[in-house]
Coordinates of C-alpha atoms in Angstrom, one line a residue:
Chain A
M1 CA -61.2 228.0 145.5
D2 CA -59.0 230.6 144.2
N3 CA -57.2 228.3 142.0
A4 CA -60.2 227.2 139.9
L5 CA -61.1 231.5 139.9
I6 CA -57.8 232.2 138.3
R7 CA -58.0 229.3 136.0
G8 CA -60.9 230.6 134.6
L9 CA -59.8 233.8 134.3
R10 CA -56.4 232.7 132.6
L11 CA -58.9 230.1 130.0
V12 CA -61.0 233.7 129.5
G13 CA -58.0 235.8 129.0
R14 CA -56.7 233.0 126.8
L15 CA -59.8 232.9 124.4
T16 CA -60.3 236.7 124.1
V17 CA -56.2 237.1 123.2
D18 CA -56.8 233.9 120.8
G19 CA -59.8 235.6 119.5
I20 CA -58.4 238.9 118.8
W21 CA -55.3 237.6 117.1
Q22 CA -57.4 235.4 114.9
I23 CA -59.6 238.7 114.0
G24 CA -56.1 240.6 113.4
A25 CA -54.6 237.6 111.2
T26 CA -57.7 237.3 109.4
T27 CA -58.0 241.3 108.5
R28 CA -54.0 241.6 107.5
F29 CA -54.6 238.2 105.3
M30 CA -57.5 240.0 103.5
G31 CA -56.0 243.2 103.4
M32 CA -52.7 241.5 101.2
V33 CA -55.4 239.6 99.4
L34 CA -56.9 242.9 97.9
L35 CA -53.8 245.0 97.6
R36 CA -52.4 242.8 95.8
S37 CA -55.2 242.2 93.5
G38 CA -54.1 244.1 90.5
M39 CA -52.3 241.1 88.7
T40 CA -55.6 239.2 88.7
F41 CA -57.2 241.7 86.7
R42 CA -54.0 242.5 84.5
R43 CA -53.6 238.7 83.7
F44 CA -57.2 237.9 82.8
R45 CA -56.3 234.4 81.9
L46 CA -55.3 233.9 86.0
L47 CA -58.9 234.7 86.9
M48 CA -60.4 233.1 84.2
D49 CA -58.7 229.8 85.4
E50 CA -60.0 230.4 88.8
I51 CA -63.4 230.9 87.7
Y52 CA -63.3 227.8 85.5
F53 CA -61.8 225.8 88.6
A54 CA -64.3 227.3 91.4
G55 CA -67.3 228.0 88.9
A56 CA -67.2 225.7 86.3
L57 CA -66.1 222.4 87.9
S58 CA -68.8 223.1 90.7
L59 CA -71.9 223.4 87.9
I60 CA -72.5 219.7 87.9
I61 CA -73.5 219.6 91.8
I62 CA -74.8 223.2 91.8
I63 CA -77.6 222.0 88.8
V64 CA -78.2 218.6 90.1
S65 CA -78.8 219.7 93.6
G66 CA -81.0 222.8 92.2
L67 CA -82.9 220.5 90.2
F68 CA -83.8 218.2 93.3
V69 CA -84.4 221.2 95.9
G70 CA -86.8 222.7 92.7
L71 CA -88.7 219.3 92.6
V72 CA -89.2 218.6 96.4
L73 CA -90.3 222.4 96.6
G74 CA -93.1 222.0 93.6
L75 CA -94.4 218.7 95.3
Q76 CA -94.6 220.2 99.1
G77 CA -95.7 223.3 98.0
Y78 CA -98.9 222.0 96.1
E79 CA -99.4 219.6 98.2
T80 CA -100.1 222.2 100.8
L81 CA -101.5 224.9 98.5
K82 CA -103.8 222.5 97.3
R83 CA -105.9 222.4 100.1
Y84 CA -106.8 226.3 100.3
G85 CA -107.5 225.7 96.7
S86 CA -105.0 227.9 95.4
A87 CA -102.5 225.4 93.7
E88 CA -101.6 227.8 91.1
A89 CA -99.7 230.0 93.4
V90 CA -96.9 227.3 93.7
G91 CA -95.1 228.9 90.9
T92 CA -94.5 232.2 93.3
L93 CA -94.0 229.6 96.2
V94 CA -91.0 227.6 94.4
A95 CA -89.6 231.4 93.1
L96 CA -89.6 233.1 96.1
S97 CA -88.1 230.4 98.3
L98 CA -85.3 230.2 96.0
V99 CA -84.6 233.4 94.5
R100 CA -84.6 234.9 98.1
E101 CA -83.6 232.1 100.2
L102 CA -82.4 228.4 99.3
G103 CA -80.8 229.6 96.0
P104 CA -78.1 231.7 98.0
V105 CA -77.5 229.7 100.7
V106 CA -77.9 226.4 99.6
S107 CA -75.4 227.0 96.3
A108 CA -73.5 228.4 99.3
L109 CA -73.0 225.7 101.5
L110 CA -72.2 223.1 98.4
F111 CA -69.9 225.9 97.2
A112 CA -68.1 225.8 100.8
S113 CA -68.0 221.9 100.6
R114 CA -66.8 221.5 96.7
A115 CA -64.8 224.5 96.0
G116 CA -63.9 226.1 99.2
S117 CA -62.2 222.9 100.7
A118 CA -60.3 222.2 97.2
M119 CA -59.1 225.7 97.9
T120 CA -58.1 225.2 101.5
A121 CA -56.3 222.1 100.4
E122 CA -54.5 223.3 97.8
I123 CA -52.9 226.5 99.6
G124 CA -52.5 224.1 102.8
I125 CA -50.5 221.4 100.4
M126 CA -48.9 224.2 98.7
K127 CA -47.7 225.8 101.9
S128 CA -46.7 222.4 103.6
T129 CA -44.9 221.2 100.5
E130 CA -42.7 224.5 100.4
Q131 CA -44.5 225.6 97.0
L132 CA -45.3 229.0 98.3
S133 CA -41.9 229.6 99.9
A134 CA -40.3 228.4 96.1
M135 CA -42.4 230.8 94.5
E136 CA -41.4 233.7 96.8
M137 CA -37.8 232.9 96.4
M138 CA -38.7 233.1 92.8
A139 CA -39.6 236.8 93.5
V140 CA -43.1 235.9 92.5
D141 CA -45.8 237.2 95.3
P142 CA -47.9 233.7 95.9
F143 CA -50.8 236.6 96.9
S144 CA -50.5 238.4 93.8
R145 CA -49.8 234.9 91.9
V146 CA -52.4 232.6 93.5
I147 CA -54.3 233.2 96.6
S148 CA -55.9 236.7 95.0
P149 CA -56.9 235.0 91.7
M150 CA -58.3 232.3 93.9
F151 CA -60.5 235.0 95.9
W152 CA -61.8 236.9 93.0
G153 CA -62.6 233.7 91.3
G154 CA -64.8 232.6 93.8
F155 CA -66.2 236.2 94.8
L156 CA -67.7 236.1 90.8
S157 CA -68.5 232.6 90.6
M158 CA -70.9 232.5 93.8
P159 CA -73.8 234.4 92.6
L160 CA -73.3 233.2 89.2
L161 CA -73.8 229.6 90.2
A162 CA -76.5 230.8 93.0
A163 CA -78.3 232.1 90.0
I164 CA -78.1 229.0 88.0
F165 CA -79.5 227.1 91.6
S166 CA -82.7 229.3 91.4
A167 CA -82.9 228.9 87.8
T168 CA -83.0 225.1 87.9
G169 CA -84.9 224.6 90.8
I170 CA -87.5 226.9 89.2
F171 CA -87.2 224.5 86.0
G172 CA -87.4 221.4 88.7
G173 CA -90.6 223.1 90.1
Y174 CA -92.3 223.5 86.8
L175 CA -91.3 220.0 85.7
I176 CA -92.9 218.7 88.7
T177 CA -96.2 221.0 88.9
V178 CA -96.9 221.8 85.6
V179 CA -95.8 218.7 83.2
V180 CA -96.1 216.1 85.9
I181 CA -99.1 217.2 88.4
G182 CA -100.7 219.2 85.7
V183 CA -101.0 222.7 87.0
D184 CA -101.7 225.0 84.6
A185 CA -98.4 226.7 83.0
G186 CA -100.0 230.0 82.3
A187 CA -100.7 230.6 86.3
F188 CA -97.7 229.2 87.2
W189 CA -95.8 231.6 85.0
S190 CA -98.0 234.4 85.3
Q191 CA -98.7 234.3 89.1
M192 CA -94.5 234.0 89.4
Q193 CA -93.7 236.9 87.5
A194 CA -96.5 239.1 89.2
S195 CA -95.4 238.3 92.6
V196 CA -91.6 238.5 92.4
D197 CA -90.0 241.8 92.4
L198 CA -86.5 242.2 90.5
R199 CA -85.1 245.0 93.6
E200 CA -87.1 243.3 96.7
D201 CA -86.6 239.7 95.7
I202 CA -83.8 238.7 93.1
L203 CA -81.3 242.2 93.6
N204 CA -81.4 241.0 97.5
G205 CA -80.9 237.5 96.9
V206 CA -77.7 238.4 94.3
I207 CA -76.6 240.8 97.3
K208 CA -76.6 237.7 99.7
S209 CA -75.0 235.6 96.9
I210 CA -72.1 237.9 96.4
V211 CA -71.6 238.3 100.5
F212 CA -71.9 234.3 100.9
G213 CA -69.2 234.0 98.1
A214 CA -66.7 236.5 99.5
A215 CA -67.1 234.9 103.1
V216 CA -66.5 231.3 101.9
T217 CA -63.7 232.4 99.7
A218 CA -62.2 234.4 102.6
I219 CA -62.3 231.3 104.9
A220 CA -61.1 228.8 102.6
L221 CA -58.2 230.9 101.7
F222 CA -57.3 231.9 105.4
E223 CA -57.8 228.0 106.6
G224 CA -55.4 227.0 103.9
Y225 CA -52.6 229.5 104.7
D226 CA -53.0 229.3 108.1
A227 CA -53.0 225.6 108.6
P228 CA -49.9 224.0 110.2
P229 CA -47.7 222.7 107.7
T230 CA -48.5 218.8 108.5
A231 CA -51.0 216.1 106.9
E232 CA -53.1 216.9 109.9
G233 CA -53.2 220.1 109.9
V234 CA -54.1 220.5 106.5
S235 CA -57.0 217.9 107.0
H236 CA -58.1 220.0 110.1
A237 CA -57.9 223.2 108.0
V238 CA -60.4 221.5 105.3
T239 CA -62.7 220.9 108.0
N240 CA -62.8 223.7 109.6
T241 CA -63.5 225.6 106.2
V242 CA -66.6 223.4 105.7
V243 CA -67.6 223.9 109.2
T244 CA -66.7 227.6 109.6
S245 CA -68.2 228.7 106.5
A246 CA -71.4 226.9 106.8
L247 CA -71.8 228.3 110.1
A248 CA -70.7 231.8 108.8
V249 CA -73.5 231.8 105.6
L250 CA -76.3 230.7 107.9
A251 CA -75.6 233.6 110.4
L252 CA -75.2 235.9 107.7
D253 CA -78.4 235.0 106.2
F254 CA -79.9 235.3 109.1
V255 CA -78.5 239.0 109.6
L256 CA -79.0 240.2 105.7
T257 CA -82.9 238.8 105.7
A258 CA -83.3 240.5 108.8
F259 CA -82.4 243.6 107.0
M260 CA -83.8 243.3 103.7
F261 CA -87.0 241.6 104.1
T262 CA -87.9 242.6 107.2
G263 CA -87.2 246.1 107.9
V264 CA -85.3 245.5 111.1
Chain B
M1 CA -11.5 234.3 102.5
S2 CA -10.2 237.8 101.8
S3 CA -12.3 238.5 98.7
E4 CA -15.5 241.0 98.5
A5 CA -18.6 239.3 100.3
L6 CA -21.5 239.1 98.4
V7 CA -23.4 238.2 101.3
E8 CA -22.6 238.8 105.2
I9 CA -24.2 237.8 108.0
S10 CA -23.2 239.9 111.1
N11 CA -23.8 239.6 114.5
V12 CA -27.5 237.7 114.0
D13 CA -29.7 236.8 116.9
F14 CA -32.9 234.8 115.8
S15 CA -35.4 233.2 118.0
Y16 CA -38.7 231.2 117.3
N17 CA -41.3 232.1 119.7
A18 CA -38.9 233.0 122.3
Q19 CA -36.7 230.0 121.5
P20 CA -33.0 231.1 120.4
V21 CA -32.0 229.9 117.5
L22 CA -28.7 231.8 116.3
K23 CA -27.0 233.6 118.5
R24 CA -24.4 236.4 117.4
L25 CA -24.2 234.6 114.5
A26 CA -21.5 236.0 111.7
L27 CA -20.8 234.6 108.3
R28 CA -19.4 236.0 105.1
F29 CA -20.0 234.5 101.6
P30 CA -17.2 235.7 99.3
R31 CA -18.2 235.8 95.5
G32 CA -17.4 233.1 93.3
K33 CA -17.3 230.8 96.1
V34 CA -18.9 227.2 97.3
V35 CA -19.3 227.5 100.9
A36 CA -20.8 225.2 103.2
I37 CA -22.8 225.4 106.4
M38 CA -22.5 221.9 108.4
G39 CA -24.2 221.1 111.6
G40 CA -26.6 218.7 113.0
S41 CA -30.0 218.7 112.5
G42 CA -32.2 221.7 114.4
T43 CA -29.1 223.8 114.6
G44 CA -30.6 226.6 112.6
K45 CA -28.9 226.4 109.4
T46 CA -31.9 226.4 107.4
T47 CA -33.1 229.5 109.2
V48 CA -30.1 231.0 108.0
L49 CA -31.0 230.6 104.4
R50 CA -34.2 231.9 105.1
L51 CA -32.8 235.2 106.7
I52 CA -30.7 235.5 103.5
G53 CA -33.9 235.3 101.3
G54 CA -35.7 237.5 103.5
Q55 CA -38.3 234.8 104.5
L56 CA -37.4 235.9 108.3
R57 CA -36.1 238.9 110.1
P58 CA -33.6 238.7 112.8
D59 CA -34.1 239.9 116.3
R60 CA -30.6 241.7 116.4
G61 CA -28.0 242.2 114.0
E62 CA -27.6 242.3 110.0
V63 CA -28.2 240.7 107.1
T64 CA -26.5 241.9 103.5
F65 CA -26.8 240.9 100.3
D66 CA -25.1 242.9 97.8
G67 CA -24.5 245.5 100.4
K68 CA -27.7 246.4 101.4
P69 CA -29.5 244.9 104.4
V70 CA -31.9 242.6 103.3
H71 CA -34.4 243.1 106.3
R72 CA -34.5 246.8 105.5
M73 CA -35.7 246.4 101.9
S74 CA -38.7 247.6 100.8
H75 CA -41.3 244.7 99.2
A76 CA -39.8 245.9 95.6
E77 CA -36.5 246.0 96.4
L78 CA -36.7 242.7 98.4
Y79 CA -38.3 240.9 95.0
A80 CA -35.5 242.7 92.8
A81 CA -33.0 241.1 95.0
R82 CA -34.6 237.5 94.9
R83 CA -34.4 237.5 91.2
R84 CA -30.9 237.4 91.6
M85 CA -31.0 234.4 94.0
G86 CA -32.2 230.6 93.3
M87 CA -33.0 228.7 96.2
L88 CA -33.1 224.6 95.8
F89 CA -35.4 223.5 98.6
Q90 CA -34.7 219.9 100.8
F91 CA -37.8 218.2 98.8
G92 CA -37.6 220.3 95.7
A93 CA -40.7 222.1 96.4
L94 CA -42.0 221.7 92.9
F95 CA -45.2 222.7 91.9
T96 CA -47.0 219.6 91.3
D97 CA -49.8 220.6 89.3
L98 CA -47.2 221.4 86.2
S99 CA -45.2 219.6 84.1
V100 CA -41.2 219.8 84.3
Y101 CA -41.0 221.7 81.7
E102 CA -43.4 224.3 83.2
N103 CA -41.9 224.2 86.3
V104 CA -38.6 225.4 84.8
A105 CA -40.4 227.9 82.6
F106 CA -42.1 229.2 85.7
A107 CA -40.2 232.2 86.6
L108 CA -39.1 232.9 82.9
R109 CA -42.6 233.4 82.2
E110 CA -43.3 235.6 85.3
H111 CA -40.2 237.8 85.3
T112 CA -39.5 238.0 81.2
R113 CA -41.8 238.7 77.6
L114 CA -39.5 236.5 75.9
P115 CA -41.1 234.9 73.0
E116 CA -42.4 231.1 73.3
P117 CA -39.4 229.4 71.3
M118 CA -37.1 231.6 73.5
I119 CA -38.4 230.3 76.7
R120 CA -38.3 226.7 75.2
D121 CA -34.6 227.0 74.2
L122 CA -33.8 228.2 77.8
V123 CA -35.7 225.8 79.3
L124 CA -34.2 222.8 77.3
M125 CA -30.9 224.1 77.8
K126 CA -31.3 224.3 81.5
L127 CA -32.8 221.0 81.9
Q128 CA -29.8 219.8 79.4
A129 CA -27.5 220.9 82.1
V130 CA -28.8 218.5 84.7
G131 CA -29.5 215.6 82.3
L132 CA -32.9 215.8 82.3
R133 CA -33.9 217.4 79.3
G134 CA -35.5 213.7 78.2
A135 CA -37.6 214.3 81.0
H136 CA -39.0 217.7 80.0
A137 CA -43.1 216.3 79.5
L138 CA -43.2 214.2 82.9
K139 CA -45.1 215.5 86.0
P140 CA -43.6 215.7 89.4
S141 CA -45.2 212.9 90.7
E142 CA -43.3 210.5 88.0
L143 CA -39.6 211.6 88.9
S144 CA -37.4 209.6 91.5
G145 CA -36.0 212.0 94.7
G146 CA -32.9 212.6 92.7
M147 CA -34.5 213.4 89.4
A148 CA -36.9 215.8 91.4
R149 CA -34.1 217.4 92.9
R150 CA -32.3 217.9 89.7
V151 CA -35.5 219.7 88.1
A152 CA -35.8 221.8 91.0
L153 CA -32.0 222.7 90.7
A154 CA -32.6 223.6 86.8
R155 CA -35.6 225.6 87.8
A156 CA -33.8 227.4 90.3
I157 CA -30.8 228.5 87.7
A158 CA -33.5 229.5 85.2
L159 CA -32.9 233.5 85.7
D160 CA -29.1 233.0 86.0
P161 CA -28.8 234.0 89.9
S162 CA -25.5 235.4 91.1
L163 CA -26.5 233.9 94.3
M164 CA -27.6 229.9 94.6
M165 CA -28.7 228.4 98.2
Y166 CA -29.2 224.8 98.7
D167 CA -31.0 223.3 101.6
E168 CA -29.7 219.9 102.3
P169 CA -29.5 219.2 98.5
F170 CA -28.0 215.7 99.4
T171 CA -30.6 214.2 102.0
G172 CA -32.2 210.9 100.8
L173 CA -30.1 210.7 97.8
D174 CA -28.3 207.7 96.7
P175 CA -24.3 207.6 96.2
I176 CA -24.9 208.3 92.6
S177 CA -27.5 211.0 92.7
T178 CA -25.5 212.5 95.3
A179 CA -22.3 212.9 93.5
V180 CA -24.5 214.0 90.4
I181 CA -25.8 216.9 92.4
G182 CA -22.7 217.7 94.1
N183 CA -20.7 217.9 90.9
L184 CA -24.0 220.2 89.3
I185 CA -23.2 222.4 92.6
R186 CA -19.6 223.1 91.6
K187 CA -19.8 223.4 87.7
L188 CA -23.2 225.6 88.2
N189 CA -21.6 228.0 90.3
D190 CA -18.3 228.1 88.3
A191 CA -20.3 228.3 84.8
L192 CA -22.6 231.1 86.3
G193 CA -20.0 232.8 87.7
A194 CA -22.2 232.7 90.8
T195 CA -21.7 232.3 94.7
S196 CA -23.0 229.1 96.7
I197 CA -24.1 228.2 99.7
V198 CA -24.6 224.8 101.2
V199 CA -26.4 223.9 104.0
T200 CA -25.9 220.4 104.5
H201 CA -25.0 217.5 107.1
D202 CA -23.3 215.2 104.6
V203 CA -19.6 215.8 105.3
E204 CA -18.4 213.6 102.6
A205 CA -20.3 214.7 99.7
S206 CA -19.9 218.7 100.6
L207 CA -16.2 218.4 101.6
K208 CA -15.3 217.5 97.9
I209 CA -16.8 220.5 96.2
V210 CA -16.7 223.6 98.7
D211 CA -14.2 226.0 99.1
Y212 CA -14.9 227.3 102.7
V213 CA -16.8 225.7 105.5
Y214 CA -18.7 226.9 108.8
L215 CA -19.5 224.4 111.2
I216 CA -22.9 225.4 113.4
A217 CA -23.7 224.2 116.7
D218 CA -26.5 225.6 118.8
G219 CA -26.7 228.7 116.9
E220 CA -23.2 229.3 116.6
V221 CA -20.0 229.1 114.7
V222 CA -17.8 226.5 116.3
A223 CA -15.4 226.3 113.5
E224 CA -14.2 227.2 110.5
G225 CA -11.9 226.8 107.7
T226 CA -10.9 225.5 104.3
P227 CA -12.0 221.7 103.8
A228 CA -8.3 220.5 104.3
E229 CA -8.1 222.9 107.5
V230 CA -11.6 221.2 109.1
T231 CA -10.6 217.9 108.1
R232 CA -7.2 218.2 110.3
S233 CA -8.9 220.1 113.0
E234 CA -8.4 218.6 116.5
E235 CA -11.0 220.0 117.8
P236 CA -13.4 217.5 119.7
F237 CA -16.4 219.3 118.3
V238 CA -15.1 219.0 114.8
R239 CA -13.5 215.6 115.2
Q240 CA -17.1 213.8 116.2
F241 CA -18.7 216.1 113.4
I242 CA -16.4 214.7 110.7
N243 CA -16.4 211.5 112.2
G244 CA -19.5 210.7 113.0
E245 CA -18.6 209.7 116.2
I246 CA -21.0 208.9 119.1
D247 CA -18.9 210.1 122.2
G248 CA -18.3 213.7 122.0
P249 CA -19.4 217.2 122.8
V250 CA -22.6 217.0 121.4
R251 CA -24.9 214.6 123.2
L252 CA -27.2 212.6 121.3
H253 CA -30.2 213.1 124.2
Y254 CA -32.6 215.7 124.4
T255 CA -32.3 217.3 128.1
A256 CA -34.5 215.1 130.3
A257 CA -34.9 214.5 133.9
S258 CA -32.6 211.6 135.0
Y259 CA -33.4 207.7 133.7
E260 CA -33.7 206.5 137.2
S261 CA -36.4 208.6 138.5
D262 CA -38.1 208.5 134.8
L263 CA -38.7 204.6 135.4
G264 CA -39.3 205.3 139.1
L265 CA -36.3 203.7 140.7
D266 CA -34.7 206.3 142.6
N267 CA -36.8 205.1 145.9

């Protein structure tokens, strides 16, 4: 009985110490990323390369997914709203769903699996093949030269991707409801325009996507930097990035939604 | 070795996760000399290079580079010191997304504002020194192990360092590549007027090119001297290491319970 109690206490102690250590390590890592950001903005080319890598190369998956999400939202929304005789409100439903929730959340999840996992793998492999050490020994700080530009590239790309996701989704909703089903185009756009608020809906959606972008990029970079320098270590880190980012995005979404839209 | 030392390690203790790696280690690396640190795998040889480069901090003692303690330098001072160091990593550590040319040009682009034609000339000169000018357009994935090591060497000497550090430069190379790399280490040291530290367990290749040898076992210096002195030594450890003998003071087996008890034969 006593032994079980001691083992339980030890487990709680170990988990607590590990948790605190992890928080400390992540905070220190992010401090270094932010402190060593000078080069990123002095050498614009570094930032442009990372925006291309994290943003432009994610465009295909964002546009295709946005289109399909918009098509499905349009269909489901039309079928439901038609029962109450307000099929024209489908534009409002599609726009609000995308701008407030699905745009930031789904694009962050896609961003984590495409760009986040690639960032983790790149940093993890650079570490395990001593490329980061080699850079340090060439008197080039890996935080300034590689990690900070990646962070800012991801941070700036994510809101743009979310905006493109929402815009494509709205276009998908228009295609299926107006062009295919025959809902009146004027009603579709005017109802959307009347009910979507710039500050309340669009700005809050943008804030969400900025927070998600910072969280996903920070998680991806830390996991890569913290990965044990082995093949298994890097593969485990990539999995961790996708899982932790998804959970972080969904949890943050709940917290932000509670503050933004319900006045909690 | 009486001449002035570029790097000096004084009474350094170092441990990884409370496991002692170096114990009261004292080494001197005089200017202009090629010095080998030899010893079996896991004796802390690479750790010595990382302490000199400031990537690790000693638990006790001091590592000085050009008279200044490395672990007490500020971030800016440490990076200024590293500009005067070149390091060849065991497996090259080339940047895999850059071509051979861009790998060698990397430090030049980061630390100088030289015009592109001058960078090109310098890169081609460094590649010519290692015999790989013709491979400048290749990617690291297209190189053999020996070629990758030579490109990494060209990259390490890009800024004409005063200290060159080589981490196991001969591992996994065929005899011709081993001789080529060995020859390059000596020639580059003399041409650059540099000081070189070669961490290795390859006795034959290193004794041909170095001026002085430290033999390390269990984190301590167990023998030192010129290659001739080491080769003539009658100390059991030195004899066993130099001649690759199985029997001697260094045991093959990691500490374990008795063989009989592990096999269940002791009842």
